[in-house]
Amino acid sequence: MTTPAISVQNVSKRYGETLVLRDINLEIPRGEVTCLIGPSGSGKSTLLRCMAFLEETTSGSILIEGEPLGFIEKDGKRRAQSPSELRATRSKVGMVFQQFNLWPHMTALGNVSAALRRVRKMPRKEAEERAMAQLTKVGLEDRAGHYPSQLSGGQQQRVAIARALALDPTIMLFDEPTSALDPELTGEVLNVMRALADEGMTMVAVTHEIGFAASVGNTVCFLDQGKLLFHDTPEKVFAAPRHPRLEQFLDTYLDRGASMLK
Amino acid sequence: MNFDFAVILAKGPQIIAGLGVTILIWIVGTILAAAIGFLVATLRRYGGRLMDKLLSVPVEILRGTPFLVQIFLLYFGGPYIGIRLDPIPAGLLGLSIYGAAYYAEIFRAGYNSVPTGHAEAADCVGFTRLQTILYVQLPEMALLVLPPANNMAVILLKETALLSLITVPEMTMTVQAIGSQQYAFVEAIVVLALVYWGLVELSNFLGRIAERRLSKLSS
Ligand SMILES: Nc1ncnc2c1ncn2[C@@H]1O[C@H](COP(=O)(O)OP(=O)(O)O)[C@@H](O)[C@H]1O
Ligand SMILES: [Mg+2]
């Protein structure tokens, strides 16, 4: 058996008094698309952000391709990873945010090439060639010189995906990548994600696009109040009879493409 | 009573020497103040809670007391604790730390203006904290920070006049001395006002150019 891309082991996360994640156990298989769904505030973003090490877990551990994230275990003792060790582990993971988070003072090409130049220390020309190839992949080669403010939301999100892909991650995390977009712009982003899935990229996506989860997802995980209630193939998860909490949740999303499942 | 500017302007070389000291202290002092202020703002943001609390104390003291009191304490009080400085270094140091307290606040607001997600995105692609500051946060806050930063530079220029009171041979001290020697005190003050105003306008002009350049870059 190959090691999973990500393995989440007994992870809990607490903000002050509130327990946001409760003892989560989950394995993300390589080359598959795992979708996280659940009501707002159920902890989906927090779980994803823990996988990206944007948040530290309160307890439990997360392994990226078998390697502990944030710590190193030796002779039964844990120590924190050094900044460069941490960067190496995290470099396997690319992150895409709901709000795109492009850097507004850089062009699309600048956004995608920045890390190649600053982190990978590539010469400018080489970095920009690679960045250009990524922009072409998301269909934005003709927008390379545009600043984020000159791009539509859908284009910005595609640039953000290209920026993450430029560093050759083996795992891509998406936190509601289409939630900030006008409905007519979600398609172009979902298509890029679909193409990525077809290439065999390991993906974890928090999404309210139930249609996407059902058609592209290999696994659908349902979070509720910090607990991973269940996870299974979309066929099983969405097949009747459904879990009462999922039923309740889907009712609120009927107009978001979930009606096809009814 | 007649104004007689000729007696003042006849001392041109002396005035220019004073002006030179004023500009030197102003420019070096402002650069140091901005640099220290930026460092303080950065340490307060990323140095942990204790560092934040610790640094808030000098910032509050410096912002809560008159500059005149601070330079008197430094220049006349310093020797009691073994800090013996000549007027110019004392003036420069005083101006730098006074200005730093305000610049620290300006850069704090600058950091706050950059969405945390932009720094997180940089973190996710492997930028170090320093790279994130240099390549993401600093350029992003620049446009917002520039007007108050220039404003502070103008205030610091005018505060240099107080350094005459610790015998820094800057422009105010020089021109006042000429004025009282020549019995042309009011004329001297008028000349002073005009020169300071000219420098302020110059600073504002440069600030506007920088602003225009920056906004062109990020539009
Ligand atoms: N930085 C934080 N500090 C305190 N509480 C937080 C923080 N981030 C998230 N939370 C809380 O954690 C819970 C889960 O949030 P989140 O993971 O964003 O949910 P979801 O993405 O499923 O909507 C919410 O109740 C939210 O208020
Ligand atoms: Mg969320």
Short mmCIF file of C-alpha atoms and ligand atoms in Angstrom, two decimals:
data_model
loop_
_atom_site.label_atom_id
_atom_site.label_comp_id
_atom_site.label_asym_id
_atom_site.label_seq_id
_atom_site.Cartn_x
_atom_site.Cartn_y
_atom_site.Cartn_z
CA MET A 1 0.00 0.00 0.00
CA THR A 2 1.33 3.41 -0.93
CA THR A 3 1.40 6.14 1.67
CA PRO A 4 -1.52 8.53 1.34
CA ALA A 5 -0.91 12.05 0.02
CA ILE A 6 -2.15 13.47 3.29
CA SER A 7 -3.02 11.69 6.43
CA VAL A 8 -4.90 13.50 9.15
CA GLN A 9 -4.56 11.74 12.49
CA ASN A 10 -6.67 12.58 15.53
CA VAL A 11 -6.58 16.26 14.70
CA SER A 12 -8.29 18.69 17.00
CA LYS A 13 -8.18 22.45 16.80
CA ARG A 14 -9.24 24.88 19.46
CA TYR A 15 -9.63 28.65 19.26
CA GLY A 16 -9.70 29.78 22.86
CA GLU A 17 -12.68 27.97 24.34
CA THR A 18 -14.25 26.77 21.11
CA LEU A 19 -13.36 23.39 19.71
CA VAL A 20 -13.42 23.90 15.96
CA LEU A 21 -12.13 20.49 14.87
CA ARG A 22 -12.90 17.40 16.92
CA ASP A 23 -10.64 14.43 16.55
CA ILE A 24 -10.55 14.28 12.75
CA ASN A 25 -9.13 11.19 11.05
CA LEU A 26 -8.87 11.21 7.28
CA GLU A 27 -6.64 9.88 4.56
CA ILE A 28 -6.36 11.70 1.25
CA PRO A 29 -5.39 9.13 -1.41
CA ARG A 30 -2.92 10.10 -4.10
CA GLY A 31 -4.28 11.12 -7.47
CA GLU A 32 -7.82 11.53 -6.20
CA VAL A 33 -10.19 14.42 -5.64
CA THR A 34 -11.50 14.74 -2.12
CA CYS A 35 -14.30 17.23 -1.54
CA LEU A 36 -15.11 18.69 1.85
CA ILE A 37 -18.68 19.82 2.29
CA GLY A 38 -20.67 20.93 5.28
CA PRO A 39 -22.55 23.86 6.75
CA SER A 40 -20.86 27.21 7.24
CA GLY A 41 -18.75 27.26 10.38
CA SER A 42 -18.35 23.48 10.47
CA GLY A 43 -14.55 23.75 10.29
CA LYS A 44 -13.85 23.01 6.60
CA SER A 45 -11.52 25.97 6.11
CA THR A 46 -9.77 25.31 9.37
CA LEU A 47 -9.08 21.69 8.40
CA LEU A 48 -7.76 22.75 4.99
CA ARG A 49 -5.65 25.51 6.54
CA CYS A 50 -4.15 22.98 8.94
CA MET A 51 -3.13 20.87 5.93
CA ALA A 52 -1.42 23.95 4.48
CA PHE A 53 0.14 24.74 7.88
CA LEU A 54 -1.54 28.13 7.90
CA GLU A 55 -2.93 26.99 11.25
CA GLU A 56 -1.33 24.64 13.71
CA THR A 57 -3.35 21.80 15.13
CA THR A 58 -4.01 21.85 18.85
CA SER A 59 -3.48 18.10 18.99
CA GLY A 60 -2.99 15.24 16.58
CA SER A 61 -0.77 15.18 13.52
CA ILE A 62 -0.86 15.69 9.81
CA LEU A 63 1.46 13.77 7.49
CA ILE A 64 2.25 14.95 3.98
CA GLU A 65 3.26 11.92 1.90
CA GLY A 66 4.19 10.21 5.11
CA GLU A 67 6.26 13.09 6.44
CA PRO A 68 5.05 14.84 9.59
CA LEU A 69 4.01 18.43 8.93
CA GLY A 70 5.50 20.93 11.34
CA PHE A 71 7.39 18.49 13.53
CA ILE A 72 9.95 15.74 13.41
CA GLU A 73 9.77 12.65 15.53
CA LYS A 74 12.96 11.03 16.66
CA ASP A 75 13.40 8.40 19.36
CA GLY A 76 9.82 9.02 20.40
CA LYS A 77 10.46 12.71 20.95
CA ARG A 78 8.90 15.50 18.94
CA ARG A 79 10.64 18.65 17.89
CA ALA A 80 9.45 21.47 15.66
CA GLN A 81 10.72 21.50 12.09
CA SER A 82 13.22 24.21 11.31
CA PRO A 83 11.97 26.88 8.91
CA SER A 84 13.77 25.27 5.97
CA GLU A 85 12.57 21.75 6.84
CA LEU A 86 9.06 23.13 7.14
CA ARG A 87 9.33 24.87 3.78
CA ALA A 88 10.47 21.64 2.18
CA THR A 89 7.48 19.70 3.55
CA ARG A 90 5.04 22.45 2.66
CA SER A 91 6.42 22.79 -0.87
CA LYS A 92 4.49 19.66 -1.83
CA VAL A 93 1.25 21.51 -1.17
CA GLY A 94 -0.32 24.30 -3.23
CA MET A 95 -3.11 26.43 -1.85
CA VAL A 96 -5.92 28.31 -3.57
CA PHE A 97 -8.02 30.74 -1.54
CA GLN A 98 -11.60 31.87 -1.77
CA GLN A 99 -10.44 35.49 -2.08
CA PHE A 100 -7.70 34.67 -4.67
CA ASN A 101 -5.13 36.66 -2.66
CA LEU A 102 -3.19 37.76 -5.70
CA TRP A 103 -0.60 40.44 -5.06
CA PRO A 104 -2.09 43.59 -6.54
CA HIS A 105 1.20 45.31 -7.36
CA MET A 106 2.36 42.48 -9.63
CA THR A 107 1.07 41.48 -13.04
CA ALA A 108 -0.38 38.03 -13.62
CA LEU A 109 3.05 36.94 -14.85
CA GLY A 110 4.69 38.58 -11.83
CA ASN A 111 2.35 36.75 -9.46
CA VAL A 112 3.08 33.39 -11.03
CA SER A 113 6.84 33.86 -11.43
CA ALA A 114 7.57 35.54 -8.06
CA ALA A 115 8.13 32.37 -6.05
CA LEU A 116 10.12 30.74 -8.85
CA ARG A 117 12.50 33.69 -8.70
CA ARG A 118 12.56 34.39 -4.97
CA VAL A 119 12.18 30.90 -3.56
CA ARG A 120 13.54 28.67 -6.32
CA LYS A 121 16.15 31.32 -7.24
CA MET A 122 15.51 30.86 -10.94
CA PRO A 123 16.83 33.49 -13.32
CA ARG A 124 14.12 35.92 -14.35
CA LYS A 125 13.86 34.70 -17.93
CA GLU A 126 13.53 31.05 -17.01
CA ALA A 127 11.03 31.83 -14.24
CA GLU A 128 8.89 33.87 -16.61
CA GLU A 129 8.96 31.14 -19.24
CA ARG A 130 7.70 28.62 -16.71
CA ALA A 131 5.14 31.08 -15.41
CA MET A 132 3.97 31.69 -18.96
CA ALA A 133 3.52 27.96 -19.48
CA GLN A 134 1.30 27.82 -16.36
CA LEU A 135 -0.74 30.81 -17.51
CA THR A 136 -1.22 29.10 -20.86
CA LYS A 137 -2.43 26.02 -19.06
CA VAL A 138 -5.19 27.99 -17.36
CA GLY A 139 -5.98 29.78 -20.63
CA LEU A 140 -4.60 33.19 -19.70
CA GLU A 141 -1.48 33.56 -21.84
CA ASP A 142 -2.93 36.75 -23.33
CA ARG A 143 -3.46 38.29 -19.88
CA ALA A 144 0.11 37.86 -18.60
CA GLY A 145 0.78 41.60 -18.45
CA HIS A 146 -2.47 42.49 -16.70
CA TYR A 147 -2.66 43.49 -13.05
CA PRO A 148 -5.21 41.67 -10.87
CA SER A 149 -7.45 44.75 -10.83
CA GLN A 150 -7.68 44.48 -14.62
CA LEU A 151 -8.89 40.87 -14.51
CA SER A 152 -12.31 39.38 -13.82
CA GLY A 153 -12.77 37.30 -10.68
CA GLY A 154 -12.65 34.07 -12.67
CA GLN A 155 -9.42 35.14 -14.36
CA GLN A 156 -7.90 36.16 -11.03
CA GLN A 157 -8.71 32.78 -9.56
CA ARG A 158 -7.14 31.04 -12.57
CA VAL A 159 -3.99 33.14 -12.10
CA ALA A 160 -4.00 32.09 -8.44
CA ILE A 161 -4.22 28.45 -9.51
CA ALA A 162 -1.34 28.97 -11.96
CA ARG A 163 0.68 30.62 -9.18
CA ALA A 164 0.26 27.55 -6.99
CA LEU A 165 0.92 25.12 -9.86
CA ALA A 166 4.13 26.89 -10.88
CA LEU A 167 5.93 25.35 -7.93
CA ASP A 168 5.02 21.81 -9.00
CA PRO A 169 3.09 20.76 -5.91
CA THR A 170 1.90 17.17 -5.75
CA ILE A 171 -1.20 18.17 -3.77
CA MET A 172 -3.54 21.09 -4.41
CA LEU A 173 -5.85 22.50 -1.74
CA PHE A 174 -8.83 24.66 -2.71
CA ASP A 175 -10.87 26.63 -0.17
CA GLU A 176 -14.19 27.48 -1.80
CA PRO A 177 -12.44 28.58 -5.00
CA THR A 178 -15.64 29.73 -6.69
CA SER A 179 -17.56 31.20 -3.75
CA ALA A 180 -16.40 34.77 -4.38
CA LEU A 181 -17.30 34.62 -8.07
CA ASP A 182 -20.34 35.72 -10.00
CA PRO A 183 -22.27 32.58 -11.02
CA GLU A 184 -21.38 32.93 -14.71
CA LEU A 185 -17.66 32.89 -13.84
CA THR A 186 -17.60 29.73 -11.76
CA GLY A 187 -17.55 27.50 -14.85
CA GLU A 188 -14.13 28.60 -16.10
CA VAL A 189 -12.55 27.91 -12.71
CA LEU A 190 -14.29 24.56 -12.29
CA ASN A 191 -13.13 23.57 -15.77
CA VAL A 192 -9.51 24.27 -14.84
CA MET A 193 -9.97 22.17 -11.72
CA ARG A 194 -11.58 19.40 -13.71
CA ALA A 195 -8.67 19.37 -16.15
CA LEU A 196 -6.26 19.21 -13.24
CA ALA A 197 -8.15 16.28 -11.78
CA ASP A 198 -8.02 14.50 -15.14
CA GLU A 199 -4.22 14.85 -15.09
CA GLY A 200 -4.21 12.94 -11.84
CA MET A 201 -3.43 15.78 -9.45
CA THR A 202 -4.24 15.02 -5.83
CA MET A 203 -6.83 17.57 -4.82
CA VAL A 204 -8.68 18.54 -1.68
CA ALA A 205 -11.47 21.01 -2.31
CA VAL A 206 -13.79 22.71 0.13
CA THR A 207 -16.76 23.50 -2.05
CA HIS A 208 -20.40 24.36 -2.10
CA GLU A 209 -20.56 23.24 -5.73
CA ILE A 210 -22.39 20.04 -4.96
CA GLY A 211 -22.54 19.24 -8.68
CA PHE A 212 -18.75 19.42 -8.90
CA ALA A 213 -18.34 17.29 -5.79
CA ALA A 214 -20.72 14.69 -7.18
CA SER A 215 -19.22 14.54 -10.66
CA VAL A 216 -15.49 15.09 -10.07
CA GLY A 217 -14.99 14.01 -6.47
CA ASN A 218 -13.72 10.51 -5.71
CA THR A 219 -14.57 11.02 -2.07
CA VAL A 220 -16.99 13.39 -0.38
CA CYS A 221 -16.45 14.25 3.28
CA PHE A 222 -19.18 15.81 5.33
CA LEU A 223 -18.17 18.00 8.25
CA ASP A 224 -20.60 19.15 10.88
CA GLN A 225 -19.74 21.14 14.00
CA GLY A 226 -16.09 20.22 13.78
CA LYS A 227 -16.73 16.52 13.35
CA LEU A 228 -16.15 14.45 10.24
CA LEU A 229 -19.58 12.85 10.18
CA PHE A 230 -18.85 10.51 7.26
CA HIS A 231 -16.89 10.20 4.06
CA ASP A 232 -17.49 7.97 1.09
CA THR A 233 -17.82 8.00 -2.69
CA PRO A 234 -20.26 10.61 -3.97
CA GLU A 235 -22.54 7.86 -5.23
CA LYS A 236 -22.91 6.43 -1.75
CA VAL A 237 -22.98 9.77 0.06
CA PHE A 238 -25.66 11.26 -2.14
CA ALA A 239 -27.71 8.09 -2.62
CA ALA A 240 -30.93 7.81 -0.68
CA PRO A 241 -31.43 7.24 2.14
CA ARG A 242 -29.16 10.10 3.08
CA HIS A 243 -27.82 11.03 6.48
CA PRO A 244 -30.35 13.38 8.09
CA ARG A 245 -27.75 16.16 8.58
CA LEU A 246 -26.73 15.93 4.92
CA GLU A 247 -30.39 15.98 3.90
CA GLN A 248 -30.86 19.14 5.93
CA PHE A 249 -27.73 20.65 4.43
CA LEU A 250 -28.71 19.81 0.85
CA ASP A 251 -32.11 21.42 1.35
CA THR A 252 -30.37 24.74 1.77
CA TYR A 253 -28.42 24.18 -1.45
CA LEU A 254 -31.18 23.06 -3.76
CA ASP A 255 -30.66 26.04 -6.01
CA ARG A 256 -26.93 25.36 -6.24
CA GLY A 257 -27.09 22.30 -8.44
CA ALA A 258 -27.98 19.89 -5.68
CA SER A 259 -31.51 19.58 -7.04
CA MET A 260 -30.23 17.09 -9.60
CA LEU A 261 -29.56 14.70 -6.74
CA LYS A 262 -33.08 14.83 -5.42
CA MET B 1 10.01 101.31 10.90
CA ASN B 2 11.56 99.89 7.75
CA PHE B 3 12.34 96.32 6.94
CA ASP B 4 15.90 95.85 5.86
CA PHE B 5 16.51 92.43 4.41
CA ALA B 6 19.83 93.47 2.92
CA VAL B 7 21.66 93.12 6.24
CA ILE B 8 20.35 89.58 6.56
CA LEU B 9 21.02 88.53 3.02
CA ALA B 10 24.54 89.97 3.23
CA LYS B 11 25.28 87.05 5.56
CA GLY B 12 24.39 84.61 2.79
CA PRO B 13 27.28 82.18 3.29
CA GLN B 14 26.52 81.81 7.01
CA ILE B 15 22.85 81.24 6.30
CA ILE B 16 23.68 78.65 3.70
CA ALA B 17 25.94 76.84 6.17
CA GLY B 18 23.03 76.79 8.65
CA LEU B 19 20.69 75.63 5.93
CA GLY B 20 23.15 72.83 5.14
CA VAL B 21 23.10 71.62 8.75
CA THR B 22 19.30 71.78 8.81
CA ILE B 23 18.96 69.77 5.61
CA LEU B 24 21.57 67.23 6.71
CA ILE B 25 19.91 66.62 10.07
CA TRP B 26 16.49 66.58 8.48
CA ILE B 27 17.27 64.08 5.76
CA VAL B 28 19.49 61.75 7.78
CA GLY B 29 17.15 62.05 10.77
CA THR B 30 14.07 61.28 8.71
CA ILE B 31 15.66 58.27 7.03
CA LEU B 32 16.79 56.90 10.39
CA ALA B 33 13.40 57.63 11.94
CA ALA B 34 11.57 55.82 9.14
CA ALA B 35 13.98 52.86 9.29
CA ILE B 36 13.75 52.51 13.08
CA GLY B 37 9.98 53.05 12.91
CA PHE B 38 9.64 50.30 10.32
CA LEU B 39 11.75 47.97 12.43
CA VAL B 40 9.66 48.72 15.52
CA ALA B 41 6.39 48.18 13.64
CA THR B 42 7.71 44.88 12.27
CA LEU B 43 8.94 43.66 15.65
CA ARG B 44 5.65 44.63 17.25
CA ARG B 45 3.76 42.65 14.62
CA TYR B 46 5.91 39.55 14.43
CA GLY B 47 7.98 39.54 17.62
CA GLY B 48 5.32 38.08 19.87
CA ARG B 49 3.02 39.57 22.47
CA LEU B 50 5.72 40.49 24.95
CA MET B 51 7.75 42.36 22.34
CA ASP B 52 4.62 44.22 21.26
CA LYS B 53 3.85 45.27 24.84
CA LEU B 54 7.47 46.17 25.52
CA LEU B 55 7.84 48.36 22.45
CA SER B 56 4.52 50.10 22.99
CA VAL B 57 5.99 51.79 26.09
CA PRO B 58 8.72 53.90 24.43
CA VAL B 59 6.40 54.63 21.50
CA GLU B 60 3.75 55.99 23.85
CA ILE B 61 6.26 58.00 25.88
CA LEU B 62 7.83 59.55 22.80
CA ARG B 63 4.44 60.42 21.33
CA GLY B 64 3.16 61.71 24.64
CA THR B 65 5.91 64.21 25.49
CA PRO B 66 7.10 67.38 23.69
CA PHE B 67 10.10 67.08 21.41
CA LEU B 68 11.69 70.02 23.23
CA VAL B 69 11.54 68.11 26.52
CA GLN B 70 13.04 65.04 24.87
CA ILE B 71 16.05 66.84 23.44
CA PHE B 72 16.66 68.69 26.72
CA LEU B 73 16.59 65.37 28.55
CA LEU B 74 18.95 63.83 26.01
CA TYR B 75 21.38 66.72 25.81
CA PHE B 76 21.37 68.08 29.35
CA GLY B 77 20.23 64.96 31.19
CA GLY B 78 22.30 62.50 29.17
CA PRO B 79 25.63 63.31 30.88
CA TYR B 80 24.14 62.22 34.24
CA ILE B 81 23.87 58.70 32.92
CA GLY B 82 27.06 58.82 30.93
CA ILE B 83 25.66 59.81 27.54
CA ARG B 84 27.71 62.79 26.46
CA LEU B 85 26.92 63.89 22.93
CA ASP B 86 27.92 66.87 20.85
CA PRO B 87 25.01 69.04 19.73
CA ILE B 88 24.75 67.68 16.18
CA PRO B 89 24.80 63.94 17.07
CA ALA B 90 22.45 64.66 19.98
CA GLY B 91 20.08 66.53 17.68
CA LEU B 92 20.23 63.80 15.07
CA LEU B 93 19.61 61.06 17.62
CA GLY B 94 16.79 63.00 19.26
CA LEU B 95 15.06 63.66 15.97
CA SER B 96 15.45 60.05 14.84
CA ILE B 97 13.90 58.46 17.89
CA TYR B 98 11.17 61.07 18.16
CA GLY B 99 10.25 60.53 14.50
CA ALA B 100 10.62 56.74 14.83
CA ALA B 101 7.73 56.61 17.30
CA TYR B 102 5.43 58.22 14.75
CA TYR B 103 6.77 56.23 11.83
CA ALA B 104 6.19 53.05 13.84
CA GLU B 105 2.51 53.96 14.02
CA ILE B 106 2.39 54.83 10.32
CA PHE B 107 3.88 51.46 9.36
CA ARG B 108 1.62 49.65 11.82
CA ALA B 109 -1.36 51.08 9.97
CA GLY B 110 0.40 50.11 6.74
CA TYR B 111 0.74 46.48 7.83
CA ASN B 112 -2.89 46.44 8.89
CA SER B 113 -3.96 47.67 5.47
CA VAL B 114 -2.51 44.62 3.70
CA PRO B 115 -5.02 41.74 3.73
CA THR B 116 -3.63 38.85 5.79
CA GLY B 117 -4.47 36.53 2.90
CA HIS B 118 -1.83 38.21 0.74
CA ALA B 119 0.86 37.33 3.27
CA GLU B 120 -0.60 33.83 3.66
CA ALA B 121 -0.40 33.31 -0.10
CA ALA B 122 3.27 34.30 0.02
CA ASP B 123 3.80 31.94 2.96
CA CYS B 124 2.20 29.10 1.00
CA VAL B 125 4.54 29.49 -1.96
CA GLY B 126 7.57 29.39 0.31
CA PHE B 127 8.48 33.01 0.92
CA THR B 128 10.34 33.63 4.16
CA ARG B 129 8.90 36.19 6.53
CA LEU B 130 11.50 38.70 5.35
CA GLN B 131 10.70 38.05 1.67
CA THR B 132 7.00 38.45 2.39
CA ILE B 133 7.67 41.79 4.05
CA LEU B 134 9.97 43.02 1.29
CA TYR B 135 8.15 41.76 -1.79
CA VAL B 136 4.52 41.76 -0.70
CA GLN B 137 3.67 43.81 2.36
CA LEU B 138 6.00 46.77 1.91
CA PRO B 139 5.11 47.42 -1.74
CA GLU B 140 1.43 46.94 -1.00
CA MET B 141 1.40 49.41 1.88
CA ALA B 142 3.61 51.95 0.08
CA LEU B 143 0.83 53.95 -1.52
CA LEU B 144 -1.12 54.16 1.71
CA VAL B 145 1.92 55.00 3.82
CA LEU B 146 3.43 57.62 1.55
CA PRO B 147 1.18 60.61 2.39
CA PRO B 148 1.46 60.29 6.19
CA ALA B 149 5.17 59.48 5.83
CA ASN B 150 5.77 62.66 3.88
CA ASN B 151 3.65 64.58 6.34
CA MET B 152 5.85 63.31 9.15
CA ALA B 153 8.97 64.31 7.22
CA VAL B 154 7.57 67.86 7.01
CA ILE B 155 6.86 67.91 10.74
CA LEU B 156 10.39 66.68 11.47
CA LEU B 157 11.83 69.44 9.29
CA LYS B 158 10.02 72.06 11.32
CA GLU B 159 11.02 70.40 14.60
CA THR B 160 14.70 70.80 13.66
CA ALA B 161 14.27 74.51 14.51
CA LEU B 162 14.07 73.48 18.19
CA LEU B 163 17.56 72.01 17.95
CA SER B 164 18.85 75.60 18.12
CA LEU B 165 18.03 75.36 21.83
CA ILE B 166 20.70 72.71 22.31
CA THR B 167 23.10 74.85 20.25
CA VAL B 168 23.00 72.84 17.03
CA PRO B 169 24.33 75.34 14.46
CA GLU B 170 21.36 74.87 12.17
CA MET B 171 19.48 77.50 10.26
CA THR B 172 17.26 78.91 13.00
CA MET B 173 20.17 79.43 15.35
CA THR B 174 22.31 80.98 12.60
CA VAL B 175 19.66 83.37 11.32
CA GLN B 176 18.54 84.39 14.79
CA ALA B 177 22.10 85.19 15.71
CA ILE B 178 22.52 87.32 12.59
CA GLY B 179 19.20 89.03 13.32
CA SER B 180 20.14 90.08 16.81
CA GLN B 181 23.65 91.17 15.81
CA GLN B 182 22.21 93.35 13.04
CA TYR B 183 19.16 94.55 15.01
CA ALA B 184 16.96 93.00 12.31
CA PHE B 185 15.17 90.34 14.33
CA VAL B 186 11.85 90.38 12.47
CA GLU B 187 13.55 90.32 9.08
CA ALA B 188 15.51 87.29 10.20
CA ILE B 189 12.34 85.50 11.25
CA VAL B 190 10.67 86.29 7.94
CA VAL B 191 13.64 84.88 6.01
CA LEU B 192 13.51 81.77 8.18
CA ALA B 193 9.81 81.28 7.57
CA LEU B 194 10.29 81.56 3.82
CA VAL B 195 13.16 79.07 3.71
CA TYR B 196 11.30 76.47 5.83
CA TRP B 197 8.21 76.92 3.72
CA GLY B 198 10.25 76.44 0.56
CA LEU B 199 11.68 73.19 1.93
CA VAL B 200 8.24 71.98 2.94
CA GLU B 201 6.90 72.63 -0.53
CA LEU B 202 9.89 70.80 -2.00
CA SER B 203 9.17 67.81 0.24
CA ASN B 204 5.50 67.82 -0.74
CA PHE B 205 6.46 68.05 -4.40
CA LEU B 206 8.77 65.04 -4.16
CA GLY B 207 6.11 63.17 -2.19
CA ARG B 208 3.54 63.76 -4.92
CA ILE B 209 5.94 62.56 -7.63
CA ALA B 210 6.63 59.38 -5.68
CA GLU B 211 2.92 58.85 -5.17
CA ARG B 212 2.18 59.25 -8.85
CA ARG B 213 4.93 56.81 -9.80
CA LEU B 214 3.68 54.24 -7.31
CA SER B 215 0.05 54.48 -8.31
CA LYS B 216 1.04 54.06 -11.94
CA LEU B 217 2.90 50.90 -10.99
CA SER B 218 -0.02 49.35 -9.18
CA SER B 219 -2.96 50.45 -11.27
N1 LIG C 1 -8.97 32.69 13.76
C1 LIG C 1 -10.08 32.27 14.39
N2 LIG C 1 -10.31 32.62 15.68
C2 LIG C 1 -11.41 32.21 16.32
N3 LIG C 1 -12.35 31.43 15.78
C3 LIG C 1 -12.19 31.05 14.50
C4 LIG C 1 -11.05 31.46 13.75
N4 LIG C 1 -11.16 30.92 12.51
C5 LIG C 1 -12.32 30.23 12.51
N5 LIG C 1 -12.94 30.30 13.71
C6 LIG C 1 -14.20 29.63 14.06
O1 LIG C 1 -14.06 28.29 13.76
C7 LIG C 1 -15.26 27.75 13.26
C8 LIG C 1 -15.00 27.05 11.94
O2 LIG C 1 -14.60 28.01 10.99
P1 LIG C 1 -14.24 27.62 9.50
O3 LIG C 1 -13.20 26.57 9.51
O4 LIG C 1 -13.91 28.90 8.79
O5 LIG C 1 -15.62 27.05 8.98
P2 LIG C 1 -16.10 26.77 7.51
O6 LIG C 1 -14.94 26.98 6.58
O7 LIG C 1 -16.60 25.37 7.51
O8 LIG C 1 -17.21 27.74 7.25
C9 LIG C 1 -16.24 28.90 13.14
O9 LIG C 1 -17.10 28.85 14.25
C10 LIG C 1 -15.37 30.11 13.21
O10 LIG C 1 -16.05 31.17 13.82
MG MG C 2 -14.68 28.39 5.02
#
